Amino acid sequence: MKRYLILEDGTVFPGEGFGSSVITTGQLVISNNRTGIEQSVTDPDAEGQIIAFTIPGIGSSGINRDFYESINYQCKGVVIGSASAESVDGSIPFEEWITTLKIPGIKNVDVRALSKYIYEHGEMKASIMDTHDEHAIDQIKALVLPTDLVKQVSTKQSYPNPNIGLKMVIVDLGLKYSILRQLSYRDCNSVIVNYNATPEEIAGLHPEGIIFSNGPGDPKDLPKTIENIKVLQKQFPIMGIGLGSLLVAMANDCQITKLPNPHHESSLAVKEVASGKIDFVNHNHSYTIDQKSIGSSDFIVTNICVADGSIEGIRHEFLPIISVLFEPEAAPGPTDGYYVFDEFIDLINSTKNQDWSI
Amino acid sequence: MAKEIIDGQTMTRALTRITYEIIERNKGIDDLVLVGIKTRGVFVAHRIESRLKQLENISIPVGELDITPYRDDVAVDEKDAQDFKAEPLNFDISNKHVILTDDVLYTGRTIRAAMDALMSSGRPKKISLAVLVDRGHRELPIRADFVGKNIPTSQREKIRVFMKEIDGEDKVEIE
Amino acid sequence: MVVNGIHNILIIGPTNSDKNVDLSTALYDTAQILHKLGYKTSVMVENPTSLLSANVLFDRIIVEKVNGENVLNYVDQYHPDAILPTVGDKNALGIISGLNGKISSTKVLGTNYFASLATFKRELFISKLNKNDLPVINFISSDDEEELYDFIRSIGFPIIARRRFSNRHSSGWTNINNLFELDNFMALEDSNNAKIEIERSIRGFSEYSCTIVRDRFDNASLIGTIEDVEPIGVHHLDSNLISPALSLNDSKLQKLRNLAIKLARVFDVIGVCTVHFALNHKTNECYITEFIPRLSEETKFLEYATSYPLATVAVELNLGFQLDKLQLDSGNSFNGACEPFMDHITSRFPQWNSSEQRYIGPSKTSDSSIIVSGFSLEEVFNKGPLNDKLNDTLIRYEKLHKLDDDQLFEKIIHPTNWMLDVLLEAIRRDFELPVLSEVTSINTPYLLALKNIKNNSAIIRDDEIDENNIEKLVSMGVKGLGYNKVLLDRDDIVTKSVVKSKKAISVNMDQITNRNFFVTSGISNDLEFGDRNKIVVRSPIITSKKNIMVRQFVLLQLVKSIHQNGLEAVILGREPWSSPLDVRNIAYEIADPHMEMQHLNLIDTKSIFKIIDFSQTLSDEDKQSNEVFQISAKPIKSLDLKSDKTMRVIVVSDGKSFTIPSVIYRQVINDKSYEISSFNKFLTDSEKSDLIENITNELQKTDQINTYNFEFSYVHDHWIITKISSGMNQDIIRHELASSVHVIDTLVKLILGNNLGSNMSSDEIFNNDDENFLVTVNDQKFKTYDEIGLRFFLNNTLKI
């Protein structure tokens, strides 16, 4: 059945519909992830997004439901090029899977032309529709994207991920389950709380470390969380991932800028400044920390992106804060970044016996 | 039978972590000076220095201390030597925070000799100790401020540190 | 940063064997970057005409048999600082593995003695992997019967076995599934203490390969993955290959990536390393089957597929450069720390010279390959192996159609080189996909793609193409539909034939510049031309190794010459030309398997200055046209006269006058043949005027710009013309390589409108400044002489 992907400036990309037949609108994101459709679609970062996957032959590698990154996925739509209806391991075919998730999809789109267009004109809203007349285009322009994306995905109720080890509190801004997997692997006794949990509530859980997770949307939409960080960082070691790390930076007077070319790839090189080591890690972010504001802050830059020099990791000069903009938990992507979790645990252990609080 | 207990990557990460901790504890890198002991302690100092340079874009001075046992004809195992002497440092450390670095911390006697040498070369503001491996069995009240790895060992076991600069590869073996 | 103390490097080049991978482009790239970075290089080759561009790039060319003895002699005599074996195929690694301890201070770049040895000695490979917790299949190599049978009992059937002879060569692997086959294998004649090697069979596992690069600081990057359509049991290079590996999900991909990097670390390979895996999707068993720490067929394929400058990066890493601080020439820095992303499929389909169907197995039988790019599996199948212009699929269909179901099934169980055609026929007969997948161990997505092809070809056969299905057919790469009237008549935005760039859009790929394109389907073109005038070069598919070399060589010279003369070169071919790095961003290269470019009207005809065509036959339209210049050798005359003395002469004519830049002299004495290049200086005046007179007579009839090949034979004390052909034949490499006169560049200048002088003297016509002369003995051994040496040789050996 013919459907169209219509961009907010009127450009039309035809294709064939599959999955749910509803009309959908969202922020269009071009993802160059080489693998990991399951993770990308269920990633809470995809809240409100229509993701265009540029890899060919989607579906051949199969769908593994153990790889989900959240339970309540909110991806608004999926745009792909060629797909395969059968997989190597006999798992549920890709198109059928998207249908069970009730997500609208469009295939056989010229994703090369699409990504080239977005690359040149910047990320924009888009819609998957059945017609491409004037009326449709006006509807898209009129739509205002929600600014409460984190509220939609953050857990309403605190819940534990119990274990016998370091006590961690994770502030859920749209966290990926793989973060919990990595913490479990390191025996961390975790509690996951809502993004608006107050410093008192969090302190009452006696954490040894607090993690601000990844999530969807613009960091400027979360002023309260930023205030919370300012209070908490004086008492506890903090780790920021993705959106969480942008908030940590803003809580310490750094500015956020949009990346000229957003990073949506499962394997981009990141260099550890201190040792010069290059690791390949998963990136899913459109924002970064402004270079100038870092200079005047109390942060040291620990990681930069090799391809475009943007800041990917920071660490506070005297407070125990580690922050990375990439996804150290991978899922999908190379596992070179797992060490960040080990670093945070080392940090917690070494600050335990020190008197560092201000 | 020698067994590798720390591989190259772990060693590199440990050195990076020590570097961050030094910056955090010192609240910056003002007045820092690194002094490395014997052969491999000096390489440790240089590696920390190069990381500090990458992170803060400032060069920290690196000094070397040559600690030898008073009786030169005896094997240089800390446990056997009677006592140590050190060449004084020709290097200004007054009012500086000196970070003494070594590869392995064992009885503590080498460190004590190092501190003597430092004290007789000037009046440092503070002396901290950074080691790659702490293997326990202290005979003097000395502790490391920055430790790469704590490795429990029996007195009979030997720890060997290999470093790329001199041994061609990075690793720590226990035997 | 770079390893110190290396200034001159000995490169171990290719042998003359036809079995070698053609790494001429990679060797050129390697020499080019070394030259630009200021290193002195010498190369050891058996056949200097296999070098794409000799004199300029190498400081010394050593023409010798490429073996350990000669390499040692060179090292002892000239003391190079380092040896580079990575461009010399298996042979070079074999030489390195024999050099341990004998070359004192000379370093070996890229791969060390131990790693090289491990590629030959399986026991070493297996024990090293076992020691480092890398998954590998256990293996035995022994001549003790009891040991062998004990081992077989412990691992059970199925197994594979081969014999390893004392000179390190081995027979191919044989599949053994039961006692009967085992007895047959053991009963074969054993020659000189051959050891028998046996392994558990992983037949039926899916085969993958990962190519990584690693620098000396242990930064490693995955450059590409390749998936075999056919499972283990069919040689990797006899299988249809697909990149990227579509059937790997995230956890399998990361597993293979981590294993490959760990293996490179374990063997301390600094440079490029390809690792092969066997993976069972049902049981998740995964084994490393081999590793290749050098440039190979896989790296050549991936360099084109991913647009990553693999050969150049590899040698820089060998020299100790850091992965993100590389250089593509002495000015431009290049960040090599990227894992290239491909948003389309590139595939390699093997080709066999014979049109007969034959069985394939663990040993390589294919003769060449073609490369096709596309956005879907159906597209690459249709443009590649099921493209009847390449594979006579219609004839195959007819033959297979006649077989009954049992006969067809036999061809399915015992894989042949017509595998995809056989499966297509089976699917036509409604054999079920799960059954086929089970029997052949070919993964279902491929079978499904074939089924889709079969469903849609029915539409074409029944002439039921309409608005609803034409887009689908176009996207499947069905020939010729992309500019069909049905599409062109529509206002709607539709999928039609377009030209897309080989580079995917990604943060990483910004810095990689090339102008490689391919024809596929979509809604818009990526092709953007500059406004200079163009010369379009059309190159056909070529399968013979010699002709491939000629095409590589001529295309490179043509492109350089066209560029230097101020025009743009556009290379159109059914399959891509893997060009050297330094022309990748000056020449447009368009892979067009169905020859659709003409209908797409993407090149403004006004800006096309000339079309140079390499094909054997031109269309009638082209023959009439003034625009098309045919460069392939066309015979004009041939006499059947034999003589012991012959001369082959290349003549460049502008229609009025001509020059003779290069003469190859051949003489047979005492059953030995001698061929001498650049013989111009040694001709007598009377010989010169003889030749000129003969040629003038022949060329009177034509007024065309062209090159001609004349063969003269010395019969009855006269030089008589025995063969004439126009265009360029295999001799072009010898003529151009050896000579200071650039035939191809002269030809391009003539095409552009320049003229040769008129009334040239005999010396001017034969003018050639060469100082080195190549002598070939018995068409196999090559030797170079300077002028004095050659005169001596001529006086003594040939008695001239």
PDB file of N, CA, C and O in Angstrom, chain A residues 3 59 80 102 128 131 134 188 216 218 222 239 255 301 326 354:
ATOM      1  N   ARG A   3       2.474   4.678   0.640  1.00  0.00           N
ATOM      2  CA  ARG A   3       2.418   5.718   1.679  1.00  0.00           C
ATOM      3  C   ARG A   3       3.515   6.713   1.402  1.00  0.00           C
ATOM      4  O   ARG A   3       4.395   6.471   0.558  1.00  0.00           O
ATOM      5  N   GLY A  59      16.089  -6.968   8.842  1.00  0.00           N
ATOM      6  CA  GLY A  59      15.258  -8.127   9.148  1.00  0.00           C
ATOM      7  C   GLY A  59      15.991  -9.428   8.965  1.00  0.00           C
ATOM      8  O   GLY A  59      15.623 -10.435   9.556  1.00  0.00           O
ATOM      9  N   ILE A  80      12.452   2.709   6.430  1.00  0.00           N
ATOM     10  CA  ILE A  80      13.586   1.870   6.035  1.00  0.00           C
ATOM     11  C   ILE A  80      13.695   1.757   4.524  1.00  0.00           C
ATOM     12  O   ILE A  80      12.806   2.157   3.797  1.00  0.00           O
ATOM     13  N   LYS A 102       2.593  -1.963  17.084  1.00  0.00           N
ATOM     14  CA  LYS A 102       1.652  -0.922  16.667  1.00  0.00           C
ATOM     15  C   LYS A 102       2.359   0.346  16.218  1.00  0.00           C
ATOM     16  O   LYS A 102       1.885   1.458  16.453  1.00  0.00           O
ATOM     17  N   ILE A 128       4.216  10.332   8.429  1.00  0.00           N
ATOM     18  CA  ILE A 128       3.959   9.220   7.509  1.00  0.00           C
ATOM     19  C   ILE A 128       2.467   9.251   7.215  1.00  0.00           C
ATOM     20  O   ILE A 128       1.628   9.127   8.115  1.00  0.00           O
ATOM     21  N   THR A 131      -1.412  10.323   1.750  1.00  0.00           N
ATOM     22  CA  THR A 131      -1.503  11.187   0.577  1.00  0.00           C
ATOM     23  C   THR A 131      -0.430  12.243   0.690  1.00  0.00           C
ATOM     24  O   THR A 131       0.156  12.413   1.758  1.00  0.00           O
ATOM     25  N   GLU A 134      -1.427  19.333  -0.415  1.00  0.00           N
ATOM     26  CA  GLU A 134      -1.117  20.571   0.338  1.00  0.00           C
ATOM     27  C   GLU A 134      -1.581  20.481   1.782  1.00  0.00           C
ATOM     28  O   GLU A 134      -0.917  20.896   2.705  1.00  0.00           O
ATOM     29  N   CYS A 188      25.754  -4.134  41.273  1.00  0.00           N
ATOM     30  CA  CYS A 188      25.247  -2.935  41.930  1.00  0.00           C
ATOM     31  C   CYS A 188      23.809  -3.125  42.376  1.00  0.00           C
ATOM     32  O   CYS A 188      22.968  -3.645  41.640  1.00  0.00           O
ATOM     33  N   PRO A 216      15.123  11.259  26.021  1.00  0.00           N
ATOM     34  CA  PRO A 216      14.774  12.013  24.817  1.00  0.00           C
ATOM     35  C   PRO A 216      14.676  13.510  25.086  1.00  0.00           C
ATOM     36  O   PRO A 216      14.519  13.946  26.222  1.00  0.00           O
ATOM     37  N   ASP A 218      15.074  17.869  24.639  1.00  0.00           N
ATOM     38  CA  ASP A 218      15.976  18.995  24.822  1.00  0.00           C
ATOM     39  C   ASP A 218      16.286  19.165  26.311  1.00  0.00           C
ATOM     40  O   ASP A 218      15.361  19.247  27.126  1.00  0.00           O
ATOM     41  N   LEU A 222      14.234  20.671  31.257  1.00  0.00           N
ATOM     42  CA  LEU A 222      14.272  20.031  32.579  1.00  0.00           C
ATOM     43  C   LEU A 222      14.962  20.886  33.639  1.00  0.00           C
ATOM     44  O   LEU A 222      15.910  20.441  34.281  1.00  0.00           O
ATOM     45  N   MET A 239      27.155  10.262  38.078  1.00  0.00           N
ATOM     46  CA  MET A 239      27.537   9.890  36.707  1.00  0.00           C
ATOM     47  C   MET A 239      26.419  10.330  35.783  1.00  0.00           C
ATOM     48  O   MET A 239      25.243  10.121  36.075  1.00  0.00           O
ATOM     49  N   GLN A 255      27.261  25.746  28.748  1.00  0.00           N
ATOM     50  CA  GLN A 255      26.238  25.930  27.720  1.00  0.00           C
ATOM     51  C   GLN A 255      26.139  24.690  26.840  1.00  0.00           C
ATOM     52  O   GLN A 255      27.116  23.981  26.631  1.00  0.00           O
ATOM     53  N   VAL A 301      38.000  17.988  30.116  1.00  0.00           N
ATOM     54  CA  VAL A 301      37.430  17.194  29.032  1.00  0.00           C
ATOM     55  C   VAL A 301      38.157  15.860  29.009  1.00  0.00           C
ATOM     56  O   VAL A 301      39.384  15.814  28.847  1.00  0.00           O
ATOM     57  N   PHE A 326      28.160   9.819  25.101  1.00  0.00           N
ATOM     58  CA  PHE A 326      27.861   8.659  24.277  1.00  0.00           C
ATOM     59  C   PHE A 326      27.204   7.601  25.156  1.00  0.00           C
ATOM     60  O   PHE A 326      26.889   7.848  26.315  1.00  0.00           O
ATOM     61  N   GLN A 354      37.839   9.522  51.447  1.00  0.00           N
ATOM     62  CA  GLN A 354      38.423  10.843  51.388  1.00  0.00           C
ATOM     63  C   GLN A 354      37.438  11.861  51.910  1.00  0.00           C
ATOM     64  O   GLN A 354      36.237  11.679  51.860  1.00  0.00           O
TER      65      GLN A 354
END
